[in-house]
Every structure is written in structure tokens, then in C-alpha cells.
Amino acid sequence: MKNFRKLFIFLSLLPTMLFASVGGEPSSELLLKQLDLDLTIQFANDVIERGYRQNLDKIDQKIVENPHNVLIGIAKCDFIQDFTDQWGYEEGFDFLYEDSTECEESLDAKYAYHPEVKLRRLNYLYGEEFFTKAITEASSMPDAMWTAQQKARLYEQIAFRYAYEKPSAAIHYGEKALSLDSGSRIRLRLSSLHAQSNGIERAIEIAQYALIRLGELDSDDLELLLSIYANTGDKQRALLVYEKMRQEEGRNSLQVAQYLARVGLYNEARQAFRDLDDSSYGAEQLLFERFKFEFENGTKDSALHSYQRFRDGGLSVDPIGSNRIALFVKYPDLPWSLRDVGTVFMSVPIVLLTILVIAVPFCVIHYSAMVYSHRKNRALPMMGWGLSNAWSTLCCVYAGMIVPYLVLGPLDIMGDTLWYESELVEDRETVAMATLWGSIFTIGLLLPIARRWNVVDNQWFSDKQRIATAIFVGVAVGLAMRLPLGLALNYLPQVTEHFSRFTEQGIVISAVNQTYGWLATVWLLVIAAPVIEEFAFRGAILGGLQRYIPFWGANLIQASLFASLHTLESSLSVFYIFLLGVVLGLLRRKYEGLMVPIICHATFNGVFAYLFIV
């Protein structure tokens, strides 16, 4: 096997050795060397390095001939970087990293303020670090140094990066890029953003330029153009683009089938599904997407048939039968198989087990406290929140988060979702709708608990807090908790990434903002989330735990449960949210009410909401 691997590597590199060798040995000697398999890899590496050096010498000669041409210097660094990406991991090519570093330092020393060098540097930055430097550059670039095309490239870089997270800003910079350079690469992306933001006329106007040059577009651009016509409802042009894609025999994707379905081309969508192979996405994911398509666009028989094919993948594909229940809600007269009935009934013990698992820590605390009080001959406090209230409140919060996603249609519980990668408006609408309804549903579940314990009188305010005090302290502490993240934005951008709009939770909030606007974002982050979470964690749960264990233990437990709601985030973000929960618990204790923690929480979230609204 080892010799076969060496032979394979040698044969694959043979054309390179024959054409890249300089002043070396004749071809016959090269061919003879393949017989010595122990020397093959070392010989190939030597030949590759000689070819690399030869090309580098040619570039250096051009630099000597044109010492002030920055583009040649950039081309040299790009050549070294590309070569490093391909061969740097191989043994014996460590020198590539040294060459790359030397080239970058030389380029910076000579042309640090040149627009081309700045544009190149921005390509290697990500997230908040990119936006901070790119927007600063865009607001201060002198006309004497930057050409119109260079400005357009800067604007299009910003627009491309903003495309998914902040469409309004992407449209702003995309329009500026297009006004400076009609051939900008941002054209199709800008048209797509307009189509998703209900700017239908502008989207069609911009896309017309690409439609005229349909034969010049690659497969990615064709797919993007198809998404534009799907979101604008242009069935005829969508069909024209899809036929061109089939002629070119370019790659197909699930999104192509979704775009065709959105515009009403159902037969073509089914053809797109048939053209997909399991190696691209996996059989389970393809079958689920086909079921979702038939559920939304097909007949009830085709929906049932596609569900049964999807369900053939085993119990894990629909472990609680949520998709079969969704099918029943839409088509109650469809027949049930024994397998379907068994799957749905299996969800009952799963739900009960989940409820019991949530109850276990509360039961342990309850009975441990009873044993302790019996030994110490001390009576447990009888007033206020109890552990049963804490348990039921936590169950309501989790149910409010999960149930809306289960009842809005097909849901791939065990698979990967593609909605955040899609150009299709309706995918993000589904997530946004589930998120908003989840907040309202959770409030509805918690209202009976709040009313039973007269929470308005006993929890919101106390003698230690007035409205002015609550506002002042809450805002001050909320801003103080956000301050380290604001400083990190400029000095530690790689840390800030864990708390910005680029996290998974940030993408969900972005979907809400794009679908329903800034008022929905404010409702979700500044009103609903603080009220729900403070009532649940610093009200019922902290209050219930304090009856049985010391405050510090109760505070750490409620902060841990609070952080568990945010497990979509990175571990660093979850830890910071845990610290926030601890601080909010301290505020609850000091001011003996929930108003200060709610205002603090709302302020903390309000800064996050600002990223999406502005």
C-alpha cells in the first residue's frame, strides 16, 4: 500500500516534473527515476521547488523592470500564498511560510497606503474587524488616491459581507458600488437583496443586465438569478434561467428546487429533485426536502408517499412523529400505518421523560432540604415561590421555545437546516414567524402562574425601588455589562465575534428583522425576552430555590439554567450569559423586585438589537 501511494503521487506529478524542470535532466532520466520508489517523493518535491523558484525569479525580474508597479508586488504575494495553500502542509516546504511573511512585510513597507494593498488586506479580515476597518476606510478615502473602480470594489466588499446579516446596509453600499462601476460583481447580489426586501421593480431592473448576458453567467450566478425571479414571482424568466442551467449541465442544488417551487414551476422542481444525488446532501436530507415540497405544493397522496419514503430512513428521522402530526393537521383523512401510530405514541413517553428530567434537580433540592430541616429541627418557609412553581415555569419556557417550530409544518429535527443559506424569502419567514409566535405563546403559558401568585404586587416592585431608581440602576448595569464587549470590538475583534450578529442566534434575529421590521426586533429583544426570562429565572426559579438552599447556590443554579437557553451560541458567549444571569440575580436580591433586572436585561439586549436596526 505504501509503495502504491508513492507510485500514485509520482504519476500524478509526472506532467509537472516534465514541464517545470529547468536545466536539469533529460526526460528519459526522469522516467527512469520512477523505478526507484523510495526517491520518488523527494525527487518530485525538488522539481516542484525548482519550478516555484523559477516562477518567483520571473516575477522578481518584472518587479526590477517596474519598481513602482504595486500590482506586480501583489501578484507575487498572491502567487506565494496560493503555492503555500497547496504545498505548505507537505514535508520540506516550510520555507513557503517564510517567503509569504517576507513578501507581505515588503508589500506593507512599500505600499501601505496604496488602495490596492488596502483592498487586499480587507479580503483577509472577517466579521466585526472587517466592518470596522472597511467602513472607516470608506468614510475617509481621498479622491486623489482612489479611482472610481477601486472605490466600487471597496463598496462591493462591504455589501457582500453585509448581504445576509444586514441587508439594508448591503443595499446601500451595493448601490454605491454599482453607480461607480456598472460591471461590478455586486449586481446580482444587489438585485437579490432588493427582491428579498420587496424592492421588486429595482430588482428586475438590475437583473435585466444579467439576463441579456445569460450565456456569460456561471452556475453560481445562474442560481442567484433564479432566486431573484423566484422572489419576484417572475415565472417565465425563472423558467428561462432554469432551462439555461440544464443546458449548461451545471451543478444542481436543493435551493434550485425550492426556487422553482416558489414560482410555481412544480414539474421542473420535481425534475430538479430527481437530478440531485445522495452524495451532495445525503439521502435523509433529500427525502425530507422532497417531503416538505410535496407537503406544501403537492397532493395529499404525494405528500403521504414522500413522507413514507422519508420515514423509511428509520425512527431517528422523525423521532417524535412531529411531521406525521403536521400531515394529519393538513389532511385529517389520510390513512395511518401502524408505524406512524407507534411513532406518534412514542412521543408521549419522550415528553414525559423530558419533564421528569427537568424535575429531578428540583426534587433533589426539595428532599435534601426536608432532611436537613428535620435534622436541625427547623421549619421550611411556606410563603413565596415553591419548587413546583420553578419546575412548571421552566417547562413553560422550554415548551414556548419548541412548540411553534413543531406546529408550523415539516421539521427536520435531526438534520441540518439550510434556511440561513437560502436566497428564498419564505424560508426566513418561517423561522421569523416561529420565533415571534414562540415569545407570545410563552407569555400565554406563564400568565396563569403569574396570576396565581399575584406577581404584579409581589414581584415587580418593592419598597426598595422606585421607577426612577429602577431605570437608572438597570440602564447603568446593562451598559456596564455591554461595555467590555464594546471595547473588544476595537481591540479584540476575534472575541467580539462570539457576541455579534454573526452567531446562530444573531442570524435568527436577523431573519425576524428582515421579515417583520425593527418593531418586531425591539419586541423580541427589548420587551418579550427580558420580561419572560426575568419572571422565569429571577422570579419563579430563584425564588423557589431560595426557600430550600442559600442564595448563592440558588443564584448559580438559576444562572446556569438561564445560560442553557442560549446553547446555540459559542461556549464563550454562553459563559458570559451565565455571568449576566448571576448579576441579574444579585440585582433581584438587592432591590427585592424584578423591575431593575428587567430594565438591565432590556438595556443589554437593546445594544444587541441596535446592530440589526441601524
Coordinates of C-alpha atoms in Angstrom, one line a residue:
M1 CA 0.0 0.0 0.0
K2 CA 2.9 2.4 0.9
N3 CA 4.6 1.8 -2.5
F4 CA 1.3 2.1 -4.3
R5 CA 0.8 5.5 -2.7
K6 CA 4.2 6.7 -3.8
L7 CA 3.7 5.5 -7.3
F8 CA 0.3 7.2 -7.5
I9 CA 1.9 10.5 -6.3
F10 CA 4.7 10.2 -8.8
L11 CA 2.4 9.6 -11.7
S12 CA 0.1 12.5 -10.8
L13 CA 3.1 14.8 -10.6
L14 CA 4.8 13.5 -13.8
P15 CA 3.5 16.3 -16.1
T16 CA 4.7 18.9 -13.6
M17 CA 8.2 17.3 -13.4
L18 CA 8.5 17.2 -17.2
F19 CA 7.5 20.8 -17.8
A20 CA 8.7 22.5 -14.7
S21 CA 12.2 21.2 -14.5
V22 CA 14.8 23.7 -15.6
G23 CA 18.3 23.0 -16.8
G24 CA 18.0 19.6 -15.2
E25 CA 18.0 16.1 -16.5
P26 CA 16.6 14.8 -19.8
S27 CA 13.1 13.3 -19.8
S28 CA 14.5 9.8 -20.2
E29 CA 16.3 10.1 -16.8
L30 CA 13.1 11.5 -15.3
L31 CA 11.2 8.4 -16.4
L32 CA 13.9 6.1 -15.0
K33 CA 13.6 7.7 -11.6
Q34 CA 10.1 6.4 -11.2
L35 CA 11.6 2.9 -10.8
D36 CA 13.2 4.0 -7.5
L37 CA 10.0 4.4 -5.5
D38 CA 11.9 5.4 -2.3
L39 CA 13.3 8.5 -4.1
T40 CA 10.1 9.5 -5.9
I41 CA 8.5 11.9 -3.4
Q42 CA 11.8 13.6 -2.6
F43 CA 12.6 14.0 -6.3
A44 CA 9.1 15.4 -7.0
N45 CA 9.5 17.9 -4.2
D46 CA 12.8 19.0 -5.6
V47 CA 11.4 19.5 -9.0
I48 CA 8.3 21.4 -7.7
E49 CA 10.6 23.7 -5.6
R50 CA 12.8 24.4 -8.7
G51 CA 9.6 25.3 -10.7
Y52 CA 8.5 27.5 -7.8
R53 CA 11.8 29.3 -7.7
Q54 CA 11.9 29.8 -11.4
N55 CA 8.5 31.4 -11.5
L56 CA 9.4 33.6 -8.5
D57 CA 12.5 34.7 -10.3
K58 CA 10.4 35.8 -13.3
I59 CA 8.2 37.8 -11.1
D60 CA 11.1 39.4 -9.3
Q61 CA 12.6 40.4 -12.7
K62 CA 9.3 42.1 -13.6
I63 CA 9.5 44.0 -10.3
V64 CA 13.0 45.2 -11.1
E65 CA 11.8 46.4 -14.5
N66 CA 8.7 48.1 -13.0
P67 CA 9.7 49.1 -9.4
H68 CA 6.7 51.2 -8.8
N69 CA 4.0 48.8 -10.1
V70 CA 2.2 47.7 -7.0
L71 CA 0.1 45.2 -8.9
I72 CA 3.2 43.1 -9.6
G73 CA 4.1 43.1 -5.9
I74 CA 0.6 41.9 -5.1
A75 CA 0.8 39.3 -7.8
K76 CA 4.0 37.9 -6.2
C77 CA 2.4 37.7 -2.7
D78 CA -0.7 36.0 -4.2
F79 CA 1.4 33.5 -6.1
I80 CA 3.3 32.6 -2.9
Q81 CA 0.1 32.4 -0.9
D82 CA -1.6 30.1 -3.5
F83 CA 1.5 27.9 -3.6
T84 CA 1.6 27.8 0.2
D85 CA -2.1 26.8 0.4
Q86 CA -1.4 23.9 -1.9
W87 CA 2.0 22.7 -0.7
G88 CA 2.7 24.3 2.6
Y89 CA 1.5 21.3 4.6
E90 CA 3.9 18.9 2.8
E91 CA 7.2 18.0 4.4
G92 CA 10.1 20.0 3.1
F93 CA 8.0 23.1 2.1
D94 CA 8.3 25.1 5.4
F95 CA 10.2 27.8 3.5
L96 CA 7.0 28.8 1.8
Y97 CA 5.7 30.4 5.1
E98 CA 8.9 32.4 5.4
D99 CA 8.6 33.6 1.8
S100 CA 5.0 34.6 2.3
T101 CA 5.7 36.6 5.5
E102 CA 8.7 38.3 3.9
C103 CA 6.6 39.3 0.8
E104 CA 3.7 40.6 2.9
E105 CA 6.1 42.7 5.1
S106 CA 7.8 44.1 2.0
L107 CA 4.5 45.0 0.4
D108 CA 3.3 46.8 3.5
A109 CA 6.6 48.7 3.8
K110 CA 6.5 50.0 0.3
Y111 CA 2.8 50.5 -0.4
A112 CA 1.0 50.5 3.0
Y113 CA -1.3 53.4 1.9
H114 CA -2.0 52.2 -1.6
P115 CA -5.7 51.4 -2.3
E116 CA -4.9 48.1 -3.9
V117 CA -2.9 46.9 -0.8
K118 CA -5.7 48.1 1.5
L119 CA -8.3 46.2 -0.6
R120 CA -6.2 43.1 -0.5
R121 CA -5.8 43.4 3.3
L122 CA -9.5 43.6 3.8
N123 CA -10.0 40.3 2.0
Y124 CA -8.3 38.5 4.8
L125 CA -10.4 40.1 7.6
Y126 CA -13.6 38.8 8.9
G127 CA -16.6 39.8 11.0
E128 CA -16.6 43.0 13.1
E129 CA -12.9 43.6 12.4
F130 CA -13.6 43.8 8.7
F131 CA -16.6 46.1 9.1
T132 CA -14.7 48.4 11.5
K133 CA -11.8 48.9 9.1
A134 CA -13.7 48.8 5.8
I135 CA -16.3 51.4 6.9
T136 CA -13.6 53.6 8.4
E137 CA -11.8 53.4 5.1
A138 CA -14.9 54.1 3.1
S139 CA -15.6 57.2 5.0
S140 CA -12.1 58.7 4.8
M141 CA -10.6 57.6 1.4
P142 CA -9.2 60.6 -0.5
D143 CA -10.4 61.1 -4.1
A144 CA -6.9 61.8 -5.2
M145 CA -5.7 58.3 -4.3
W146 CA -8.7 56.1 -5.0
T147 CA -10.1 55.5 -8.6
A148 CA -13.8 55.0 -9.2
Q149 CA -13.2 51.3 -9.8
Q150 CA -11.2 50.9 -6.5
K151 CA -14.0 52.7 -4.6
A152 CA -16.5 50.4 -6.2
R153 CA -14.6 47.3 -5.2
L154 CA -14.4 48.6 -1.6
Y155 CA -18.2 49.2 -1.5
E156 CA -18.9 45.8 -3.1
Q157 CA -16.7 44.1 -0.4
I158 CA -18.8 45.7 2.3
A159 CA -22.0 44.9 0.5
F160 CA -21.1 41.2 0.1
R161 CA -20.2 40.9 3.8
Y162 CA -23.4 42.6 4.9
A163 CA -25.6 40.6 2.5
Y164 CA -27.0 38.1 5.0
E165 CA -26.7 39.9 8.3
K166 CA -27.8 43.5 7.4
P167 CA -29.5 43.7 4.0
S168 CA -30.3 47.4 4.2
A169 CA -26.7 48.3 4.7
A170 CA -25.7 45.8 1.9
I171 CA -28.2 47.6 -0.5
H172 CA -26.8 51.0 0.4
Y173 CA -23.2 50.0 -0.3
G174 CA -24.2 47.9 -3.3
E175 CA -25.9 50.8 -5.0
K176 CA -22.9 53.0 -4.4
A177 CA -20.6 50.3 -6.0
L178 CA -23.0 49.9 -9.0
S179 CA -23.1 53.7 -9.5
L180 CA -19.3 53.8 -9.8
D181 CA -18.9 50.6 -11.9
S182 CA -21.8 49.2 -13.9
G183 CA -19.9 46.0 -14.3
S184 CA -19.5 45.4 -10.6
R185 CA -19.7 41.8 -9.3
I186 CA -22.3 43.1 -6.8
R187 CA -25.0 43.4 -9.4
L188 CA -26.8 40.1 -9.0
R189 CA -26.4 40.1 -5.2
L190 CA -27.8 43.6 -5.1
S191 CA -30.8 42.5 -7.2
S192 CA -31.4 39.6 -4.9
L193 CA -31.3 41.8 -1.9
H194 CA -33.9 44.1 -3.4
A195 CA -36.1 41.1 -4.3
Q196 CA -36.0 39.9 -0.7
S197 CA -36.7 43.4 0.6
N198 CA -39.8 43.9 -1.6
G199 CA -38.0 46.2 -4.0
I200 CA -39.3 44.2 -6.9
E201 CA -39.1 46.9 -9.6
R202 CA -35.5 47.7 -8.8
A203 CA -34.5 44.1 -8.5
I204 CA -35.9 43.3 -12.0
E205 CA -34.2 46.5 -13.4
I206 CA -30.8 45.5 -12.1
A207 CA -31.2 41.8 -13.1
Q208 CA -32.1 42.7 -16.7
Y209 CA -28.5 43.4 -17.4
A210 CA -27.6 39.9 -16.4
L211 CA -30.5 38.3 -18.2
I212 CA -29.3 39.9 -21.5
R213 CA -25.9 38.3 -20.9
L214 CA -27.3 34.9 -19.8
G215 CA -24.7 32.9 -21.7
E216 CA -21.8 34.6 -19.9
L217 CA -23.0 33.6 -16.4
D218 CA -21.5 30.7 -14.5
S219 CA -23.6 28.2 -12.5
D220 CA -23.5 30.2 -9.2
D221 CA -24.7 33.4 -11.0
L222 CA -27.4 31.5 -12.7
E223 CA -28.7 30.1 -9.4
L224 CA -28.6 33.5 -7.9
L225 CA -30.5 34.9 -10.9
L226 CA -33.1 32.1 -10.5
S227 CA -33.6 33.1 -6.8
I228 CA -34.3 36.7 -7.9
Y229 CA -37.0 35.7 -10.2
A230 CA -38.4 33.3 -7.6
N231 CA -38.7 36.1 -5.1
T232 CA -40.2 38.5 -7.7
G233 CA -42.7 35.9 -8.9
D234 CA -41.5 36.0 -12.5
K235 CA -42.4 32.5 -13.7
Q236 CA -41.4 33.0 -17.3
R237 CA -37.9 34.3 -16.6
A238 CA -37.3 31.8 -13.9
L239 CA -38.1 29.0 -16.4
L240 CA -35.7 30.6 -19.0
V241 CA -32.9 30.7 -16.4
Y242 CA -33.5 27.1 -15.3
E243 CA -33.5 25.8 -18.9
K244 CA -30.2 27.6 -19.4
M245 CA -28.9 25.8 -16.3
R246 CA -29.9 22.5 -17.7
Q247 CA -28.2 23.2 -21.0
E248 CA -25.0 24.1 -19.3
E249 CA -25.3 20.9 -17.1
G250 CA -24.1 23.0 -14.1
R251 CA -24.4 21.8 -10.5
N252 CA -27.8 21.4 -9.1
S253 CA -28.9 22.1 -5.5
L254 CA -31.8 21.9 -3.1
Q255 CA -32.2 25.6 -3.4
V256 CA -32.8 25.4 -7.1
A257 CA -35.8 23.0 -6.5
Q258 CA -37.0 25.4 -3.8
Y259 CA -36.8 28.4 -6.1
L260 CA -38.7 26.6 -8.8
A261 CA -41.4 25.6 -6.4
R262 CA -41.7 29.2 -5.1
V263 CA -42.5 30.5 -8.5
G264 CA -45.0 27.7 -9.3
L265 CA -42.8 25.5 -11.6
Y266 CA -43.7 22.3 -9.8
N267 CA -42.8 19.8 -12.6
E268 CA -39.4 21.5 -13.0
A269 CA -38.9 21.4 -9.2
R270 CA -39.6 17.6 -9.2
Q271 CA -37.1 17.3 -12.0
A272 CA -34.5 19.3 -10.0
F273 CA -35.1 16.9 -7.1
R274 CA -34.5 13.9 -9.4
D275 CA -31.3 15.4 -10.7
L276 CA -29.8 15.6 -7.2
D277 CA -27.7 12.7 -5.9
D278 CA -27.2 11.5 -2.4
S279 CA -23.5 12.3 -2.3
S280 CA -24.2 16.1 -2.3
Y281 CA -26.6 16.3 0.6
G282 CA -27.3 12.8 2.0
A283 CA -30.3 10.6 1.3
E284 CA -32.1 11.6 4.5
Q285 CA -31.9 15.4 3.8
L286 CA -33.0 14.9 0.2
L287 CA -36.0 12.9 1.2
F288 CA -37.0 15.4 3.9
E289 CA -36.8 18.3 1.4
R290 CA -38.9 16.3 -1.1
F291 CA -41.5 15.6 1.6
K292 CA -41.6 19.3 2.5
F293 CA -42.0 20.2 -1.1
E294 CA -44.9 17.8 -1.6
F295 CA -46.5 18.8 1.7
E296 CA -46.6 22.4 0.6
N297 CA -47.2 22.1 -3.1
G298 CA -48.3 18.5 -4.0
T299 CA -51.4 16.5 -3.5
K300 CA -52.2 14.7 -0.2
D301 CA -51.3 11.3 -1.7
S302 CA -47.9 12.6 -3.0
A303 CA -47.3 14.2 0.5
L304 CA -48.1 10.9 2.2
H305 CA -45.9 8.9 -0.2
S306 CA -43.0 11.2 0.2
Y307 CA -43.4 11.1 4.0
Q308 CA -43.3 7.3 3.9
R309 CA -40.1 7.3 1.8
F310 CA -38.6 9.8 4.3
R311 CA -39.8 7.7 7.2
D312 CA -38.1 4.6 5.7
G313 CA -34.9 6.1 7.0
G314 CA -35.7 4.9 10.4
L315 CA -37.1 6.2 13.7
S316 CA -34.3 8.8 14.0
V317 CA -35.6 10.9 11.0
D318 CA -38.9 11.7 12.8
P319 CA -38.4 10.5 16.4
I320 CA -41.5 12.1 17.9
G321 CA -43.7 11.9 14.8
S322 CA -44.0 15.7 14.5
N323 CA -44.0 15.5 10.7
R324 CA -46.8 12.9 10.7
I325 CA -48.8 15.1 13.0
A326 CA -48.3 18.1 10.7
L327 CA -49.5 15.9 7.9
F328 CA -52.6 14.9 9.9
V329 CA -53.4 18.5 10.7
K330 CA -53.4 19.4 7.0
Y331 CA -55.0 16.2 5.7
P332 CA -57.0 14.5 8.5
D333 CA -58.5 11.8 6.2
L334 CA -55.1 10.3 5.2
P335 CA -54.7 6.7 6.4
W336 CA -52.4 5.9 9.3
S337 CA -49.9 3.0 9.2
L338 CA -49.1 1.0 12.3
R339 CA -45.6 2.5 12.1
D340 CA -47.0 6.1 12.1
V341 CA -49.2 5.4 15.1
G342 CA -46.3 3.9 17.0
T343 CA -44.1 6.8 16.3
V344 CA -46.6 9.4 17.5
F345 CA -47.4 7.4 20.6
M346 CA -43.7 7.2 21.4
S347 CA -43.6 10.9 21.7
V348 CA -45.7 10.7 24.8
P349 CA -43.1 9.0 27.0
I350 CA -40.4 11.2 25.5
V351 CA -42.3 14.3 26.6
L352 CA -42.9 12.8 30.0
L353 CA -39.3 11.8 30.4
T354 CA -38.2 15.3 29.5
I355 CA -40.5 16.8 32.1
L356 CA -39.2 14.3 34.7
V357 CA -35.6 15.1 33.8
I358 CA -36.3 18.8 34.4
A359 CA -37.9 17.9 37.7
V360 CA -35.0 15.8 39.0
P361 CA -32.8 18.6 40.3
F362 CA -35.7 20.3 41.9
C363 CA -36.7 17.1 43.6
V364 CA -33.2 16.5 44.9
I365 CA -33.1 20.0 46.3
H366 CA -36.6 19.7 47.9
Y367 CA -36.0 16.4 49.7
S368 CA -32.4 17.3 50.7
A369 CA -33.8 20.5 52.3
M370 CA -36.5 18.5 54.1
V371 CA -33.9 16.1 55.5
Y372 CA -31.7 19.0 56.6
S373 CA -34.6 20.9 58.2
H374 CA -35.7 17.7 60.1
R375 CA -32.2 17.2 61.5
K376 CA -31.9 20.8 62.5
N377 CA -35.5 20.9 63.7
R378 CA -36.2 24.0 61.6
A379 CA -39.4 24.6 59.6
L380 CA -39.1 25.4 55.9
P381 CA -40.6 28.8 54.8
M382 CA -44.1 28.4 53.5
M383 CA -44.6 31.7 51.7
G384 CA -43.5 32.7 48.2
W385 CA -42.5 30.7 45.3
G386 CA -42.1 26.9 45.6
L387 CA -40.0 24.4 43.7
S388 CA -43.2 23.2 41.9
N389 CA -43.6 26.7 40.5
A390 CA -40.0 26.8 39.5
W391 CA -40.3 23.5 37.7
S392 CA -43.6 24.4 35.9
T393 CA -42.2 27.8 34.9
L394 CA -39.1 26.2 33.3
C395 CA -41.2 23.7 31.5
C396 CA -43.4 26.5 30.1
V397 CA -40.3 28.4 28.9
Y398 CA -38.9 25.4 27.0
A399 CA -42.3 24.5 25.6
G400 CA -42.8 28.1 24.4
M401 CA -39.5 27.8 22.5
I402 CA -40.1 24.4 20.9
V403 CA -43.8 24.0 20.2
P404 CA -44.1 26.8 17.5
Y405 CA -41.4 25.0 15.4
L406 CA -43.3 21.7 15.7
V407 CA -46.7 23.0 14.5
L408 CA -45.7 25.3 11.6
G409 CA -45.2 22.4 9.2
P410 CA -42.4 19.9 8.3
L411 CA -39.4 20.0 10.6
D412 CA -36.1 18.1 10.2
I413 CA -35.3 17.6 13.9
M414 CA -32.2 15.5 13.4
G415 CA -30.9 17.0 10.2
D416 CA -29.2 20.2 9.1
T417 CA -31.3 23.3 8.1
L418 CA -30.5 25.3 5.0
W419 CA -32.8 28.3 5.5
Y420 CA -30.0 30.7 6.6
E421 CA -28.0 29.9 3.4
S422 CA -31.0 30.3 1.1
E423 CA -31.9 33.2 -1.0
L424 CA -35.6 32.3 -0.6
V425 CA -37.7 34.8 1.4
E426 CA -40.2 32.2 2.7
D427 CA -37.6 30.1 4.5
R428 CA -36.6 33.0 6.7
E429 CA -40.2 34.0 7.1
T430 CA -40.9 30.5 8.7
V431 CA -38.1 30.9 11.2
A432 CA -39.1 34.5 12.0
M433 CA -42.8 33.5 12.5
A434 CA -41.9 30.6 14.8
T435 CA -39.6 32.9 16.8
L436 CA -42.2 35.6 17.3
W437 CA -45.1 33.2 18.0
G438 CA -42.8 31.4 20.5
S439 CA -42.5 34.6 22.5
I440 CA -46.3 35.2 22.5
F441 CA -47.0 31.6 23.3
T442 CA -44.6 31.5 26.2
I443 CA -46.2 34.6 27.7
G444 CA -49.6 32.9 27.4
L445 CA -48.3 29.8 29.2
L446 CA -46.8 31.9 32.0
L447 CA -49.8 34.1 32.6
P448 CA -51.7 31.6 34.8
I449 CA -48.6 31.2 37.0
A450 CA -48.2 34.9 37.3
R451 CA -51.8 35.5 38.1
R452 CA -51.9 32.7 40.7
W453 CA -49.1 34.2 42.7
N454 CA -50.3 37.8 42.2
V455 CA -46.9 38.6 40.7
V456 CA -47.7 42.2 39.8
D457 CA -48.0 43.1 43.5
N458 CA -45.2 40.9 44.9
Q459 CA -42.5 40.7 42.3
W460 CA -42.2 43.8 40.0
F461 CA -41.7 46.4 42.7
S462 CA -40.7 46.6 46.4
D463 CA -40.2 49.4 48.9
K464 CA -36.5 49.5 47.9
Q465 CA -37.1 50.6 44.4
R466 CA -38.9 53.4 42.6
I467 CA -39.4 53.7 38.9
A468 CA -36.6 56.3 38.6
T469 CA -34.2 54.2 40.6
A470 CA -35.1 51.1 38.6
I471 CA -34.4 52.9 35.3
F472 CA -31.2 54.5 36.5
V473 CA -29.7 51.3 38.0
G474 CA -31.0 49.0 35.3
V475 CA -29.6 51.1 32.4
A476 CA -26.3 51.7 34.2
V477 CA -25.7 48.0 34.9
G478 CA -26.9 46.9 31.5
L479 CA -24.5 49.3 29.8
A480 CA -21.7 48.2 32.1
M481 CA -22.2 44.6 31.1
R482 CA -22.0 45.6 27.5
L483 CA -19.0 47.8 27.9
P484 CA -16.4 45.1 27.8
L485 CA -17.9 43.8 24.5
G486 CA -17.8 47.3 23.1
L487 CA -14.1 47.7 23.9
A488 CA -13.4 44.3 22.5
L489 CA -15.0 45.4 19.2
N490 CA -12.0 47.6 18.6
Y491 CA -9.2 45.7 20.4
L492 CA -10.2 42.0 20.3
P493 CA -12.5 41.5 17.3
Q494 CA -12.0 37.8 17.4
V495 CA -13.6 37.7 20.8
T496 CA -16.4 40.0 19.8
E497 CA -17.5 37.5 17.1
H498 CA -19.0 35.4 19.9
F499 CA -21.4 38.2 20.8
S500 CA -22.3 39.8 17.5
R501 CA -25.0 39.3 14.8
F502 CA -22.8 36.6 13.2
T503 CA -23.8 33.9 15.8
E504 CA -26.6 31.5 15.1
Q505 CA -28.9 33.4 17.4
G506 CA -27.9 36.6 15.6
I507 CA -28.9 35.0 12.3
V508 CA -32.3 34.1 13.8
I509 CA -32.8 37.7 15.0
S510 CA -31.7 38.9 11.6
A511 CA -34.4 36.8 10.0
V512 CA -37.0 38.4 12.3
N513 CA -35.7 41.9 11.5
Q514 CA -35.8 41.3 7.7
T515 CA -39.2 39.8 7.8
Y516 CA -41.2 42.0 10.2
G517 CA -39.0 45.1 10.7
W518 CA -37.4 46.8 13.6
L519 CA -40.5 46.9 15.8
A520 CA -40.6 43.1 15.9
T521 CA -36.9 43.1 16.8
V522 CA -37.5 45.5 19.6
W523 CA -40.4 43.5 20.8
L524 CA -38.4 40.3 20.8
L525 CA -35.2 41.5 22.4
V526 CA -36.1 44.5 24.5
I527 CA -39.6 43.6 25.7
A528 CA -40.6 39.9 25.4
A529 CA -37.2 38.3 26.3
P530 CA -36.4 40.4 29.4
V531 CA -39.9 40.1 30.8
I532 CA -40.2 36.3 30.2
E533 CA -36.7 35.4 31.3
E534 CA -36.6 37.7 34.4
F535 CA -40.0 36.4 35.5
A536 CA -39.0 32.8 35.0
F537 CA -35.4 32.7 36.2
R538 CA -35.0 35.6 38.7
G539 CA -38.6 35.3 39.8
A540 CA -40.1 31.8 40.0
I541 CA -36.9 29.7 39.8
L542 CA -34.6 31.9 42.0
G543 CA -37.5 32.5 44.4
G544 CA -38.4 28.8 44.6
L545 CA -34.8 27.7 45.1
Q546 CA -34.2 30.2 47.9
R547 CA -36.8 28.6 50.1
Y548 CA -34.6 25.5 50.3
I549 CA -30.9 26.4 49.7
P550 CA -28.7 29.5 50.4
F551 CA -29.0 32.4 48.0
W552 CA -25.6 31.9 46.3
G553 CA -26.3 28.3 45.4
A554 CA -29.8 29.3 44.1
N555 CA -28.3 32.1 42.1
L556 CA -25.7 29.9 40.4
I557 CA -28.3 27.3 39.5
Q558 CA -30.7 29.8 38.0
A559 CA -27.9 31.4 36.1
S560 CA -26.8 28.0 34.7
L561 CA -30.4 27.3 33.6
F562 CA -30.6 30.7 32.1
A563 CA -27.4 30.1 30.1
S564 CA -28.7 26.7 28.9
L565 CA -31.4 28.6 26.9
H566 CA -28.5 30.0 24.7
T567 CA -26.7 26.9 23.8
L568 CA -26.8 27.8 20.1
E569 CA -24.0 30.3 20.9
S570 CA -20.3 29.6 21.4
S571 CA -19.0 28.4 24.8
L572 CA -17.5 31.8 25.5
S573 CA -20.8 33.5 24.8
V574 CA -22.7 31.1 27.0
F575 CA -20.3 31.7 29.8
Y576 CA -20.8 35.5 29.5
I577 CA -24.6 35.0 29.6
F578 CA -24.1 32.9 32.7
L579 CA -22.3 35.9 34.3
L580 CA -25.1 38.1 33.2
G581 CA -27.6 35.8 34.9
V582 CA -25.5 35.9 38.2
V583 CA -25.5 39.8 38.1
L584 CA -29.3 39.9 37.4
G585 CA -29.8 37.6 40.3
L586 CA -27.9 39.9 42.6
L587 CA -30.0 42.8 41.4
R588 CA -33.1 40.8 42.2
R589 CA -31.9 40.2 45.7
K590 CA -30.7 43.8 46.4
Y591 CA -33.8 45.6 45.2
E592 CA -36.3 42.8 46.1
G593 CA -38.1 43.1 42.8
L594 CA -37.9 42.3 39.1
M595 CA -38.1 45.8 37.6
V596 CA -34.4 46.6 37.9
P597 CA -33.3 43.2 36.4
I598 CA -35.8 43.6 33.6
I599 CA -34.5 47.1 32.7
C600 CA -30.9 45.9 32.9
H601 CA -31.7 42.9 30.7
A602 CA -33.6 45.1 28.2
T603 CA -30.6 47.5 28.0
F604 CA -28.2 44.7 27.5
N605 CA -30.3 43.3 24.7
G606 CA -31.1 46.7 23.3
V607 CA -27.4 47.2 22.3
F608 CA -27.6 43.9 20.5
A609 CA -30.8 44.9 18.8
Y610 CA -29.1 48.1 17.6
L611 CA -26.8 46.0 15.4
F612 CA -29.8 44.9 13.3
I613 CA -31.9 48.0 13.3
V614 CA -29.2 50.6 12.4

